[in-house]
């Protein structure tokens, strides 16, 4: 079974401009010769083609932040997986907590999007994680287990070897309040065990990323945890130098 190569993915969320992205890309290209990890940069739709061109010659690949669960048709404002592939995308985030909370995406819809992404030839980064109220009510494991179970029922564990799972506790996103390495590892270990119950081989191969206020200063101790295989980075990824530093914070491959 192959070792898990660390993966660090940027999620720019709804930020960027042609000019700002060019600046970011120039800084990234200058420092990206020997990234310690695999890398993905997930930008808003209008900038995907710009990233496709701008990341050529670097080890990083282009990601989107969402896709439609439908194949084509009358879905104004939506974008298919095939369109993303067409503009150079290799990855797509699905089920981010902001989409779940602000766009009412259910576990079932997230699972349908993961299936559609795989079908279109994209690598999905499937986001799961509990809210603060759920954590304080002692429901973290139940919530995360259910979110993952619905995706596993739709696509199976082995399919996720092509993508990744991102554990992002909602209370740690954009708050500066990172999960401690031990808190994160506890949930990552449970995710790995759930994968193992479905498919032991897949459990060893699927990368489980941590997201939520990851910065250059805290990345190394998070990534050193046994079941943390990299990160999904919001705010810090907007600064190329910080994103590069986080990519460099990964340890050797695990698994
Ligand atoms: P921050 O790194 O800004 O907390 O965002 C995390 C996140 O939501 C990445 O998808």
Tab-separated table of C-alpha atoms and ligand atoms in Angstrom:
chain	number	residue	atom	x	y	z
A	1	UNK	CA	0.000	0.000	0.000
A	2	UNK	CA	1.409	3.322	-1.030
A	3	UNK	CA	2.285	5.873	1.628
A	4	UNK	CA	0.077	8.928	1.828
A	5	UNK	CA	1.761	11.889	0.191
A	6	UNK	CA	0.922	15.078	2.091
A	7	UNK	CA	-1.481	17.469	0.395
A	8	UNK	CA	-1.969	21.156	1.152
A	9	UNK	CA	-4.898	22.898	-0.532
A	10	UNK	CA	-5.584	26.614	-0.640
A	11	UNK	CA	-9.200	27.735	-0.429
A	12	UNK	CA	-9.275	31.366	-1.459
A	13	UNK	CA	-13.043	31.510	-0.842
A	14	UNK	CA	-14.594	34.662	-2.406
A	15	UNK	CA	-11.347	36.611	-2.692
A	16	UNK	CA	-9.045	37.654	-5.509
A	17	UNK	CA	-8.765	39.785	-8.624
A	18	UNK	CA	-6.825	39.370	-11.861
A	19	UNK	CA	-4.156	41.757	-10.603
A	20	UNK	CA	-3.898	40.362	-7.072
A	21	UNK	CA	-3.804	36.797	-8.397
A	22	UNK	CA	-0.952	37.642	-10.802
A	23	UNK	CA	1.039	38.959	-7.858
A	24	UNK	CA	0.255	35.830	-5.816
A	25	UNK	CA	1.227	33.566	-8.716
A	26	UNK	CA	4.535	35.349	-9.264
A	27	UNK	CA	5.437	34.919	-5.588
A	28	UNK	CA	4.244	31.323	-5.565
A	29	UNK	CA	6.177	30.378	-8.706
A	30	UNK	CA	9.343	31.871	-7.243
A	31	UNK	CA	9.085	29.665	-4.152
A	32	UNK	CA	7.391	26.540	-5.466
A	33	UNK	CA	10.338	24.638	-6.939
A	34	UNK	CA	10.532	22.062	-4.161
A	35	UNK	CA	7.220	21.953	-2.340
A	36	UNK	CA	7.234	19.369	0.426
A	37	UNK	CA	3.657	18.447	-0.377
A	38	UNK	CA	1.216	18.052	-3.220
A	39	UNK	CA	-0.603	21.371	-3.608
A	40	UNK	CA	-3.940	22.627	-4.883
A	41	UNK	CA	-5.123	26.213	-5.296
A	42	UNK	CA	-8.918	26.605	-5.192
A	43	UNK	CA	-10.122	29.916	-6.591
A	44	UNK	CA	-13.466	31.483	-7.564
A	45	UNK	CA	-14.728	30.313	-10.978
A	46	UNK	CA	-13.725	33.451	-12.952
A	47	UNK	CA	-10.064	32.937	-12.073
A	48	UNK	CA	-9.676	29.205	-12.733
A	49	UNK	CA	-8.315	29.651	-16.251
A	50	UNK	CA	-5.902	32.294	-14.966
A	51	UNK	CA	-4.616	29.788	-12.407
A	52	UNK	CA	-4.423	27.062	-15.057
A	53	UNK	CA	-1.971	29.213	-17.001
A	54	UNK	CA	-0.242	30.696	-13.961
A	55	UNK	CA	0.433	27.396	-12.178
A	56	UNK	CA	1.930	25.682	-15.260
A	57	UNK	CA	5.443	24.504	-14.492
A	58	UNK	CA	4.734	24.335	-10.749
A	59	UNK	CA	3.752	21.194	-8.819
A	60	UNK	CA	0.405	22.797	-7.861
A	61	UNK	CA	-2.928	21.950	-9.503
A	62	UNK	CA	-6.088	24.009	-9.899
A	63	UNK	CA	-9.168	23.464	-7.748
A	64	UNK	CA	-12.708	24.860	-7.713
A	65	UNK	CA	-14.765	25.488	-4.593
A	66	UNK	CA	-18.045	23.858	-5.637
A	67	UNK	CA	-19.802	22.200	-8.578
A	68	UNK	CA	-23.334	21.271	-9.564
A	69	UNK	CA	-24.636	17.795	-8.802
A	70	UNK	CA	-26.327	17.920	-12.220
A	71	UNK	CA	-24.844	17.112	-15.621
A	72	UNK	CA	-26.260	19.985	-17.693
A	73	UNK	CA	-29.405	21.980	-18.274
A	74	UNK	CA	-31.557	24.683	-16.754
A	75	UNK	CA	-29.578	25.452	-13.587
A	76	UNK	CA	-28.883	29.162	-13.845
A	77	UNK	CA	-25.692	30.162	-12.085
A	78	UNK	CA	-24.391	26.619	-11.652
A	79	UNK	CA	-21.300	24.987	-13.137
A	80	UNK	CA	-20.740	21.341	-14.119
A	81	UNK	CA	-17.740	19.191	-13.341
A	82	UNK	CA	-16.999	18.896	-17.056
A	83	UNK	CA	-16.800	22.695	-17.353
A	84	UNK	CA	-14.297	22.750	-14.507
A	85	UNK	CA	-12.169	20.107	-16.223
A	86	UNK	CA	-12.438	22.157	-19.410
A	87	UNK	CA	-10.745	25.163	-17.766
A	88	UNK	CA	-7.915	23.138	-16.256
A	89	UNK	CA	-9.364	22.116	-12.896
A	90	UNK	CA	-8.249	18.834	-11.385
A	91	UNK	CA	-9.779	19.218	-7.908
A	92	UNK	CA	-12.990	20.516	-6.390
A	93	UNK	CA	-14.004	21.226	-2.809
A	94	UNK	CA	-17.426	19.811	-1.940
A	95	UNK	CA	-19.503	20.275	1.185
A	96	UNK	CA	-17.573	23.167	2.654
A	97	UNK	CA	-19.292	24.257	5.863
A	98	UNK	CA	-19.978	27.680	4.326
A	99	UNK	CA	-21.951	25.987	1.540
A	100	UNK	CA	-23.723	23.751	4.015
A	101	UNK	CA	-24.644	26.719	6.247
A	102	UNK	CA	-25.231	29.512	3.714
A	103	UNK	CA	-26.629	27.471	0.805
A	104	UNK	CA	-28.429	24.762	2.730
A	105	UNK	CA	-26.393	21.889	1.314
A	106	UNK	CA	-27.500	18.636	2.958
A	107	UNK	CA	-25.340	15.558	3.477
A	108	UNK	CA	-27.161	13.942	0.567
A	109	UNK	CA	-26.484	16.853	-1.769
A	110	UNK	CA	-22.824	16.909	-0.752
A	111	UNK	CA	-22.612	13.176	-1.480
A	112	UNK	CA	-24.251	13.705	-4.881
A	113	UNK	CA	-21.696	16.422	-5.652
A	114	UNK	CA	-18.818	14.148	-4.634
A	115	UNK	CA	-20.182	11.439	-6.930
A	116	UNK	CA	-20.635	13.909	-9.786
A	117	UNK	CA	-17.092	15.250	-9.309
A	118	UNK	CA	-15.625	11.748	-9.547
A	119	UNK	CA	-17.781	10.984	-12.555
A	120	UNK	CA	-16.490	14.123	-14.295
A	121	UNK	CA	-12.881	13.120	-13.594
A	122	UNK	CA	-12.290	15.576	-10.755
A	123	UNK	CA	-10.687	14.811	-7.404
A	124	UNK	CA	-13.127	15.868	-4.665
A	125	UNK	CA	-12.008	17.320	-1.334
A	126	UNK	CA	-14.982	16.368	0.828
A	127	UNK	CA	-15.407	18.663	3.836
A	128	UNK	CA	-16.914	17.479	7.107
A	129	UNK	CA	-16.932	18.986	10.589
A	130	UNK	CA	-19.045	19.907	13.575
A	131	UNK	CA	-20.296	23.298	14.757
A	132	UNK	CA	-19.409	24.722	18.157
A	133	UNK	CA	-22.883	23.894	19.492
A	134	UNK	CA	-22.505	20.297	18.300
A	135	UNK	CA	-19.058	19.989	19.917
A	136	UNK	CA	-20.292	21.461	23.187
A	137	UNK	CA	-23.218	19.038	23.144
A	138	UNK	CA	-20.744	16.141	22.842
A	139	UNK	CA	-21.970	15.317	19.332
A	140	UNK	CA	-18.719	15.791	17.364
A	141	UNK	CA	-18.152	12.139	16.492
A	142	UNK	CA	-21.791	11.473	15.684
A	143	UNK	CA	-22.018	14.491	13.338
A	144	UNK	CA	-18.754	13.763	11.538
A	145	UNK	CA	-19.528	10.047	11.280
A	146	UNK	CA	-22.917	10.740	9.701
A	147	UNK	CA	-21.512	13.300	7.238
A	148	UNK	CA	-18.867	10.810	6.109
A	149	UNK	CA	-21.225	7.818	6.069
A	150	UNK	CA	-23.533	9.475	3.546
A	151	UNK	CA	-20.596	10.164	1.217
A	152	UNK	CA	-19.223	6.634	1.643
A	153	UNK	CA	-22.632	5.168	0.849
A	154	UNK	CA	-22.714	7.194	-2.373
A	155	UNK	CA	-19.187	6.704	-3.727
A	156	UNK	CA	-17.424	4.077	-1.572
A	157	UNK	CA	-14.157	4.511	0.310
A	158	UNK	CA	-11.827	3.481	-2.520
A	159	UNK	CA	-13.034	6.320	-4.773
A	160	UNK	CA	-11.846	8.820	-2.176
A	161	UNK	CA	-8.244	7.687	-2.778
A	162	UNK	CA	-8.456	9.966	-5.835
A	163	UNK	CA	-9.542	12.879	-3.680
A	164	UNK	CA	-9.322	13.704	0.003
A	165	UNK	CA	-11.406	14.257	3.103
A	166	UNK	CA	-11.028	17.558	4.963
A	167	UNK	CA	-11.971	17.699	8.628
A	168	UNK	CA	-12.830	21.324	9.324
A	169	UNK	CA	-14.363	22.027	12.734
A	170	UNK	CA	-16.691	24.948	11.973
A	171	UNK	CA	-15.695	26.745	15.185
A	172	UNK	CA	-12.072	26.849	14.003
A	173	UNK	CA	-12.758	28.348	10.561
A	174	UNK	CA	-11.679	31.962	10.231
A	175	UNK	CA	-11.760	32.385	14.008
A	176	UNK	CA	-8.071	32.070	14.846
A	177	UNK	CA	-9.185	29.317	17.211
A	178	UNK	CA	-7.381	26.247	15.877
A	179	UNK	CA	-8.198	22.773	17.156
A	180	UNK	CA	-5.274	21.553	19.231
A	181	UNK	CA	-3.219	18.862	17.517
A	182	UNK	CA	-4.663	16.335	19.983
A	183	UNK	CA	-8.264	17.453	19.338
A	184	UNK	CA	-7.739	17.243	15.595
A	185	UNK	CA	-5.960	13.867	15.754
A	186	UNK	CA	-8.790	12.428	17.848
A	187	UNK	CA	-11.308	13.147	15.083
A	188	UNK	CA	-8.902	12.231	12.265
A	189	UNK	CA	-8.300	8.881	13.982
A	190	UNK	CA	-12.052	8.263	14.108
A	191	UNK	CA	-12.368	9.165	10.419
A	192	UNK	CA	-9.552	6.721	9.572
A	193	UNK	CA	-11.270	4.001	11.631
A	194	UNK	CA	-14.553	4.607	9.818
A	195	UNK	CA	-12.755	4.321	6.470
A	196	UNK	CA	-11.041	1.124	7.667
A	197	UNK	CA	-14.379	-0.432	8.567
A	198	UNK	CA	-15.490	0.198	4.976
A	199	UNK	CA	-12.205	-0.673	3.212
A	200	UNK	CA	-8.887	-1.170	5.056
A	201	UNK	CA	-6.805	-0.515	1.937
A	202	UNK	CA	-8.596	2.741	1.252
A	203	UNK	CA	-8.184	3.777	4.889
A	204	UNK	CA	-4.406	3.561	4.500
A	205	UNK	CA	-4.438	5.520	1.234
A	206	UNK	CA	-7.064	8.276	1.636
A	207	UNK	CA	-5.631	11.613	2.697
A	208	UNK	CA	-7.440	13.309	5.575
A	209	UNK	CA	-6.684	17.038	5.724
A	210	UNK	CA	-7.229	19.383	8.656
A	211	UNK	CA	-8.715	22.843	8.094
A	212	UNK	CA	-9.463	25.710	10.453
A	213	UNK	CA	-7.099	28.607	11.203
A	214	UNK	CA	-3.995	26.770	9.947
A	215	UNK	CA	-1.071	29.218	9.814
A	216	UNK	CA	2.682	28.871	9.235
A	217	UNK	CA	3.144	28.964	13.018
A	218	UNK	CA	0.861	26.019	13.840
A	219	UNK	CA	0.977	23.888	10.678
A	220	UNK	CA	3.957	21.675	11.554
A	221	UNK	CA	2.538	20.406	14.844
A	222	UNK	CA	-0.846	19.695	13.272
A	223	UNK	CA	0.685	17.928	10.270
A	224	UNK	CA	2.917	15.841	12.559
A	225	UNK	CA	-0.147	13.995	13.885
A	226	UNK	CA	-0.470	10.380	12.763
A	227	UNK	CA	-3.722	10.756	10.819
A	228	UNK	CA	-3.346	14.334	9.545
A	229	UNK	CA	-2.102	14.266	5.955
A	230	UNK	CA	-2.019	17.978	5.210
A	231	UNK	CA	-4.387	20.901	5.326
A	232	UNK	CA	-7.127	22.954	3.721
A	233	UNK	CA	-6.099	26.548	4.180
A	234	UNK	CA	-8.353	29.597	4.057
A	235	UNK	CA	-7.092	33.004	5.197
A	236	UNK	CA	-3.387	32.131	5.273
A	237	UNK	CA	-3.520	30.870	1.680
A	238	UNK	CA	-4.204	34.390	0.407
A	239	UNK	CA	-0.582	35.245	1.157
A	240	UNK	CA	1.646	33.205	-1.185
A	241	UNK	CA	4.573	33.269	1.239
A	242	UNK	CA	2.401	31.855	4.044
A	243	UNK	CA	0.901	29.181	1.798
A	244	UNK	CA	4.407	28.124	0.732
A	245	UNK	CA	5.492	27.990	4.387
A	246	UNK	CA	2.507	25.760	5.207
A	247	UNK	CA	3.346	23.452	2.263
A	248	UNK	CA	6.884	23.218	3.639
A	249	UNK	CA	5.594	22.256	7.114
A	250	UNK	CA	4.571	18.733	6.127
A	251	UNK	CA	6.561	15.763	7.432
A	252	UNK	CA	7.558	12.766	5.330
A	253	UNK	CA	4.776	10.615	3.799
A	254	UNK	CA	2.789	8.433	6.229
A	255	UNK	CA	0.930	5.163	5.932
B	1	LIG	P1	-9.326	29.530	7.633
B	1	LIG	O1	-7.984	28.894	7.339
B	1	LIG	O2	-9.427	30.948	7.199
B	1	LIG	O3	-9.752	29.292	9.049
B	1	LIG	O4	-10.389	28.740	6.719
B	1	LIG	C1	-10.411	27.355	6.738
B	1	LIG	C2	-11.299	26.889	5.659
B	1	LIG	O5	-12.507	27.036	5.707
B	1	LIG	C3	-10.678	26.263	4.480
B	1	LIG	O6	-11.629	25.658	3.673
